[in-house]
Coordinates of C-alpha atoms in Angstrom, one line a residue:
X9 CA -6.0 6.9 -55.1
X10 CA -8.9 7.6 -57.4
X11 CA -12.5 6.4 -58.1
X12 CA -13.2 4.9 -61.4
X13 CA -17.0 5.1 -60.8
X14 CA -19.2 5.2 -57.7
X15 CA -22.9 5.1 -56.9
X16 CA -24.5 6.1 -53.6
X17 CA -27.5 3.7 -53.3
X18 CA -30.8 5.1 -51.9
X19 CA -30.6 3.0 -48.8
X20 CA -30.3 5.8 -46.1
X21 CA -33.7 5.1 -44.4
X22 CA -33.1 5.7 -40.8
X23 CA -34.0 7.6 -37.6
X24 CA -30.9 9.2 -36.1
X25 CA -32.0 10.4 -32.6
X26 CA -33.4 13.9 -32.3
X27 CA -30.6 15.4 -34.3
X28 CA -31.5 13.6 -37.5
X29 CA -35.0 12.9 -38.9
X30 CA -35.9 10.2 -41.4
X31 CA -33.7 10.8 -44.4
X32 CA -33.2 9.1 -47.8
X33 CA -29.8 9.3 -49.3
X34 CA -29.8 10.4 -52.9
X35 CA -26.8 10.3 -55.2
X36 CA -25.9 13.9 -54.2
X37 CA -27.6 15.3 -51.1
X38 CA -29.1 14.0 -47.9
X39 CA -31.3 16.3 -45.8
X40 CA -29.3 19.6 -46.0
X41 CA -30.2 20.5 -42.4
X42 CA -28.4 17.6 -40.8
X43 CA -26.3 15.6 -43.3
X44 CA -25.4 15.7 -47.0
X45 CA -23.2 13.7 -49.4
X46 CA -21.7 15.4 -52.4
X47 CA -19.7 14.0 -55.2
X48 CA -16.5 15.8 -56.4
X49 CA -15.3 13.8 -59.4
X50 CA -13.0 11.2 -58.0
X51 CA -14.3 11.2 -54.4
X52 CA -17.3 12.1 -52.3
X53 CA -17.7 14.1 -49.0
X54 CA -20.1 13.3 -46.2
X55 CA -21.0 16.4 -44.2
X56 CA -22.7 15.8 -40.8
X57 CA -23.9 18.9 -38.9
X58 CA -25.3 17.6 -35.7
X59 CA -23.3 17.6 -32.4
X60 CA -23.1 13.9 -31.9
X61 CA -20.3 11.3 -32.2
X62 CA -20.5 9.5 -35.5
X63 CA -18.7 6.2 -36.1
X64 CA -17.8 5.1 -39.6
X65 CA -17.0 1.5 -40.6
X66 CA -16.2 -0.2 -44.0
X67 CA -17.3 -3.8 -44.6
X68 CA -14.5 -6.2 -44.1
X69 CA -14.1 -7.3 -47.7
X70 CA -13.8 -3.7 -49.0
X71 CA -11.2 -2.3 -46.6
X72 CA -8.5 -2.9 -49.2
X73 CA -10.0 -0.3 -51.6
X74 CA -12.4 1.9 -49.7
X75 CA -10.8 4.5 -47.4
X76 CA -12.3 7.1 -45.1
X77 CA -10.6 10.1 -43.6
X78 CA -11.8 9.2 -40.0
X79 CA -13.4 6.2 -38.4
X80 CA -14.9 8.2 -35.4
X81 CA -15.6 11.9 -35.1
X82 CA -17.8 14.6 -33.5
X83 CA -19.1 16.9 -36.2
X84 CA -19.8 19.8 -33.9
X85 CA -22.1 22.7 -34.8
X86 CA -22.2 25.3 -37.5
X87 CA -20.8 24.0 -40.8
X88 CA -20.2 20.6 -39.2
X89 CA -17.6 18.1 -40.1
X90 CA -16.6 16.7 -43.5
X91 CA -15.7 13.1 -43.9
X92 CA -13.9 12.2 -47.1
X93 CA -14.4 8.8 -48.8
X94 CA -11.9 7.7 -51.5
X95 CA -11.4 4.4 -53.3
X96 CA -8.5 2.8 -55.1
X97 CA -8.7 2.2 -58.8
X98 CA -10.2 -1.2 -59.6
X99 CA -7.8 -4.2 -59.8
X100 CA -10.4 -6.6 -61.2
X101 CA -12.1 -6.9 -64.6
X102 CA -15.6 -6.8 -63.1
X103 CA -17.7 -4.3 -61.2
X104 CA -16.8 -4.2 -57.4
X105 CA -19.1 -2.9 -54.7
X106 CA -18.7 -2.2 -51.0
X107 CA -20.6 -0.6 -48.1
X108 CA -19.6 2.0 -45.6
X109 CA -21.8 2.4 -42.5
X110 CA -22.4 5.8 -40.7
X111 CA -23.7 5.2 -37.2
X112 CA -24.6 7.0 -34.0
X113 CA -25.7 3.9 -32.1
X114 CA -26.9 0.4 -32.9
X115 CA -30.3 1.6 -33.9
X116 CA -29.4 4.8 -35.7
X117 CA -27.2 4.1 -38.7
X118 CA -27.0 4.4 -42.5
X119 CA -25.4 2.2 -45.2
X120 CA -23.9 3.8 -48.2
X121 CA -23.1 1.5 -51.2
X122 CA -20.1 2.4 -53.3
X123 CA -19.4 0.8 -56.7
X124 CA -16.6 1.0 -59.2
X125 CA -16.2 -0.3 -62.7
X126 CA -13.7 -3.0 -63.5
X127 CA -10.8 -3.1 -65.8
X128 CA -11.1 -4.4 -69.3
X129 CA -11.8 -8.1 -70.0
X130 CA -8.3 -8.8 -71.3
X131 CA -6.6 -8.4 -67.9
X132 CA -7.0 -9.5 -64.3
X133 CA -5.0 -8.6 -61.2
X134 CA -4.8 -10.7 -58.0
X135 CA -4.9 -9.4 -54.5
X136 CA -1.1 -9.1 -54.3
X137 CA -1.0 -6.9 -57.5
X138 CA 0.2 -9.5 -60.0
X139 CA -1.4 -8.9 -63.5
X140 CA -2.4 -11.7 -65.8
X141 CA -3.8 -11.7 -69.4
X142 CA -7.2 -13.2 -70.2
X143 CA -8.4 -14.9 -73.4
X144 CA -11.7 -16.3 -74.5
X145 CA -11.6 -20.0 -75.5
X146 CA -15.0 -21.3 -76.5
X147 CA -17.5 -20.0 -73.9
X148 CA -15.0 -19.5 -71.1
X149 CA -12.5 -16.7 -70.3
X150 CA -9.2 -18.2 -69.2
X151 CA -6.2 -16.6 -67.6
X152 CA -3.3 -16.8 -70.0
X153 CA -0.6 -17.2 -67.3
X154 CA -0.1 -19.5 -64.3
X155 CA -1.1 -18.1 -60.9
X156 CA 1.7 -16.8 -58.7
X157 CA -0.2 -15.6 -55.6
X158 CA 0.0 -16.6 -51.9
X159 CA -3.0 -14.8 -50.6
X160 CA -6.7 -15.8 -50.8
X161 CA -8.7 -12.9 -52.2
X162 CA -11.5 -11.1 -50.4
X163 CA -14.3 -13.2 -52.0
X164 CA -12.5 -16.6 -51.6
X165 CA -13.7 -19.3 -49.3
X166 CA -10.5 -18.9 -47.3
X167 CA -10.2 -15.1 -47.3
X168 CA -7.7 -13.9 -44.6
X169 CA -5.5 -17.0 -45.0
X170 CA -2.3 -17.7 -47.1
X171 CA -0.6 -20.5 -48.9
X172 CA 2.9 -21.3 -47.6
X173 CA 5.7 -20.9 -50.1
X174 CA 8.3 -23.5 -49.4
X175 CA 11.8 -23.2 -50.8
X176 CA 12.8 -26.9 -50.7
X177 CA 9.6 -28.9 -50.5
X178 CA 9.7 -29.5 -46.7
X179 CA 6.2 -29.0 -45.3
X180 CA 4.5 -29.4 -48.7
X181 CA 1.5 -30.8 -46.9
X182 CA -1.4 -28.6 -45.8
X183 CA -1.8 -25.5 -48.0
X184 CA 1.6 -25.1 -49.7
X185 CA 3.2 -24.2 -53.0
X186 CA 6.7 -23.9 -54.5
X187 CA 8.3 -21.5 -57.0
X188 CA 9.8 -23.8 -59.7
X189 CA 12.1 -21.0 -60.9
X190 CA 14.0 -21.2 -57.5
X191 CA 14.4 -25.0 -57.2
X192 CA 16.4 -26.5 -60.1
X193 CA 18.4 -26.2 -63.2
X194 CA 15.7 -24.9 -65.6
X195 CA 17.4 -25.8 -68.8
X196 CA 15.4 -24.5 -71.7
X197 CA 13.0 -22.7 -69.2
X198 CA 15.7 -20.4 -67.7
X199 CA 14.7 -17.5 -69.9
X200 CA 11.1 -17.8 -69.0
X201 CA 11.2 -18.4 -65.2
X202 CA 9.2 -15.2 -64.5
X203 CA 6.3 -16.8 -66.6
X204 CA 6.1 -20.0 -64.7
X205 CA 4.0 -19.2 -61.7
X206 CA 3.8 -21.4 -58.6
X207 CA 3.1 -25.1 -58.2
X208 CA 0.4 -25.6 -55.6
X209 CA -0.7 -28.7 -53.9
X210 CA -4.4 -29.4 -54.3
X211 CA -5.5 -28.3 -50.8
X212 CA -3.7 -25.0 -51.3
X213 CA -5.2 -24.5 -54.8
X214 CA -8.7 -25.2 -53.5
X215 CA -8.3 -23.2 -50.3
X216 CA -9.5 -26.0 -48.1
X217 CA -9.6 -26.0 -44.3
X218 CA -8.0 -29.0 -42.6
X219 CA -11.5 -30.2 -41.7
X220 CA -12.7 -29.9 -45.3
X221 CA -9.7 -31.7 -46.6
X222 CA -10.1 -34.6 -44.1
X223 CA -13.8 -34.8 -44.8
X224 CA -13.3 -35.1 -48.6
X225 CA -10.7 -37.8 -48.0
X226 CA -12.9 -39.8 -45.7
X227 CA -16.4 -39.3 -47.2
X228 CA -15.7 -39.2 -50.9
X229 CA -16.3 -37.0 -53.9
X230 CA -15.9 -33.3 -54.6
X231 CA -17.5 -33.7 -58.0
X232 CA -17.7 -30.7 -60.3
X233 CA -18.3 -28.1 -57.6
X234 CA -17.1 -24.6 -58.5
X235 CA -14.7 -23.1 -56.1
X236 CA -12.6 -19.9 -56.2
X237 CA -9.8 -21.2 -54.0
X238 CA -6.6 -19.3 -54.5
X239 CA -7.9 -17.6 -57.7
X240 CA -8.4 -13.8 -57.8
X241 CA -11.9 -12.4 -57.4
X242 CA -14.1 -12.9 -60.4
X243 CA -12.3 -16.1 -61.3
X244 CA -12.2 -19.7 -60.0
X245 CA -10.6 -23.1 -60.5
X246 CA -11.8 -25.0 -63.6
X247 CA -13.8 -28.2 -63.1
X248 CA -12.8 -31.5 -64.6
X249 CA -15.5 -31.2 -67.3
X250 CA -14.2 -27.7 -68.3
X251 CA -10.6 -28.9 -68.6
X252 CA -11.9 -31.9 -70.6
X253 CA -13.8 -29.6 -72.9
X254 CA -10.6 -27.5 -73.4
X255 CA -8.6 -30.6 -74.3
X256 CA -11.3 -31.8 -76.7
X257 CA -11.4 -28.3 -78.3
X258 CA -7.6 -28.4 -78.7
X259 CA -7.8 -31.8 -80.3
X260 CA -10.5 -30.6 -82.7
X261 CA -8.4 -27.6 -83.8
X262 CA -5.0 -29.4 -84.1
X263 CA -6.1 -32.9 -85.0
X264 CA -6.1 -36.2 -83.1
X265 CA -3.2 -36.6 -80.8
X266 CA -2.1 -33.0 -81.4
X267 CA -4.0 -31.0 -78.8
X268 CA -1.0 -30.5 -76.6
X269 CA 0.9 -28.8 -79.4
X270 CA -2.1 -26.4 -79.9
X271 CA -2.0 -25.4 -76.2
X272 CA 1.7 -25.4 -75.5
X273 CA 3.8 -22.2 -75.7
X274 CA 6.0 -21.7 -78.8
X275 CA 9.0 -21.3 -76.5
X276 CA 10.5 -22.9 -73.4
X277 CA 9.9 -26.6 -74.0
X278 CA 12.8 -29.0 -74.0
X279 CA 14.0 -30.0 -77.5
X280 CA 13.1 -33.6 -76.8
X281 CA 9.5 -32.6 -76.3
X282 CA 9.2 -29.7 -78.8
X283 CA 7.5 -26.4 -78.6
X284 CA 3.8 -25.8 -79.4
X285 CA 2.0 -23.4 -81.7
X286 CA 0.1 -21.6 -78.9
X287 CA -2.9 -21.7 -81.2
X288 CA -5.5 -20.1 -78.8
X289 CA -3.4 -18.0 -76.5
X290 CA -3.5 -20.4 -73.6
X291 CA 0.3 -20.3 -73.1
X292 CA 0.9 -23.6 -71.5
X293 CA 4.5 -23.3 -70.1
X294 CA 6.3 -26.5 -69.1
X295 CA 6.5 -25.8 -65.4
X296 CA 6.9 -29.4 -64.2
X297 CA 5.1 -31.5 -61.6
X298 CA 6.3 -31.5 -58.0
X299 CA 6.1 -33.7 -55.0
X300 CA 7.5 -33.3 -51.5
X301 CA 11.2 -32.5 -52.0
X302 CA 11.5 -33.5 -55.7
X303 CA 10.1 -33.1 -59.2
X304 CA 8.1 -35.9 -60.7
X305 CA 8.6 -34.1 -64.0
X306 CA 11.1 -31.3 -64.4
X307 CA 10.5 -27.9 -65.8
X308 CA 10.8 -28.0 -69.6
X309 CA 9.3 -31.4 -70.0
X310 CA 5.8 -31.3 -68.7
X311 CA 3.0 -29.2 -67.2
X312 CA -0.3 -30.0 -65.4
X313 CA -3.2 -27.9 -64.2
X314 CA -5.5 -28.7 -61.2
X315 CA -9.2 -29.1 -61.5
X316 CA -11.6 -28.5 -58.6
X317 CA -13.0 -32.1 -59.1
X318 CA -12.2 -35.0 -56.8
X319 CA -13.4 -38.5 -57.2
X320 CA -13.3 -41.8 -55.4
X321 CA -11.6 -44.8 -56.9
X322 CA -11.5 -48.4 -55.8
X323 CA -7.7 -48.2 -55.1
X324 CA -7.5 -44.7 -53.6
X325 CA -10.9 -43.6 -52.2
X326 CA -11.2 -39.9 -52.0
X327 CA -7.6 -39.1 -53.0
X328 CA -8.0 -38.9 -56.8
X329 CA -7.8 -35.2 -57.9
X330 CA -8.4 -34.5 -61.5
X331 CA -6.0 -32.4 -63.7
X332 CA -5.0 -31.8 -67.3
X333 CA -1.4 -32.7 -68.3
X334 CA 0.8 -31.9 -71.3
X335 CA 2.0 -34.4 -72.3
X336 CA 1.3 -37.7 -70.7
X337 CA 4.1 -39.4 -68.9
X338 CA 5.8 -41.8 -71.3
X339 CA 3.2 -40.8 -74.0
X340 CA 3.3 -38.9 -77.2
X341 CA 4.6 -35.4 -76.8
X342 CA 1.6 -33.6 -78.2
X343 CA -1.1 -35.6 -76.4
X344 CA -3.4 -33.9 -73.8
X345 CA -4.0 -36.3 -70.9
X346 CA -6.8 -36.1 -68.5
X347 CA -5.7 -37.8 -65.3
X348 CA -5.5 -37.5 -61.5
X349 CA -2.9 -37.0 -58.9
X350 CA -2.5 -37.1 -55.1
X351 CA -3.3 -33.9 -53.2
X352 CA 0.3 -33.4 -52.0
X353 CA 1.7 -33.1 -55.5
X354 CA 2.4 -29.6 -56.9
X355 CA 0.9 -28.4 -60.2
X356 CA 0.0 -25.2 -61.9
X357 CA -3.2 -23.3 -61.3
X358 CA -5.0 -21.7 -64.3
X359 CA -8.2 -19.9 -63.4
X360 CA -11.4 -19.3 -65.4
X361 CA -13.8 -16.4 -65.1
X362 CA -16.9 -17.1 -62.9

């Protein structure tokens, strides 16, 4: 474990019984007579000298990367007791912050803010440790691979929950996904099964509770709202307008009716569909479209990506979920289609930076 960078914020304004007087935490030292914090390169030490029991907690969303040597201790007298605080290296491509609280009782406590720098802008790692490339297309930074994560990240709306990975499509309602590399004869995709990611139903991709999913179905639109869902911290699901803009950009670059070829990978597509040029590094693999127990379109022939946008229609109120597909069913092989599907169908998730 190591710290990439940390900052101890000046927020230590407190009265800690008769043992501690009002003290302001600086970046190095706090009141040498009673408590001090010192940095040692990749970690820092809290030394408390007063003979009281001190309780240390880490805020819930930071427990995966901030670690303390003890959660409760009695410093004693003399030189006191040293508490060591260490963080893991950043797994995200943006700055992360967390808070540890040092407390004697409910009224006598101090908050210490810890920060670390992110990774570079060309890579992102999800909460399970999978790493994905990132590329800039127009004004947005897109992941260059399909998501393959089951756990909602610490800043997601559904943190603490998981998506269910089903092997055979049974139970594909609720929050569920499938691994297409385990379900069928992959044909031309066999050599690229590790690049396929998972196919999520819309509720799983969005990270919706049962009540939220029912409310959207009964009451109507979820129109253009930005939502992190199953995406890693710092990223979110694209809206319909963002996918539409991507499709228009691809058409502008490749020519009318050729946008799909510009976005498709140069490998993996069935010979009847043809590979693409991968002109902007989007790497659209043909991972198929799934429904409960069967493929609507098999791997090698088609791929689709969920948007966070839902819209009511006359025929299917509240069940029309937008997506981007390559190519359209029964259409030309290089056309990008903007369409909608039911929430219990499985499609790929490609995230954009917040």
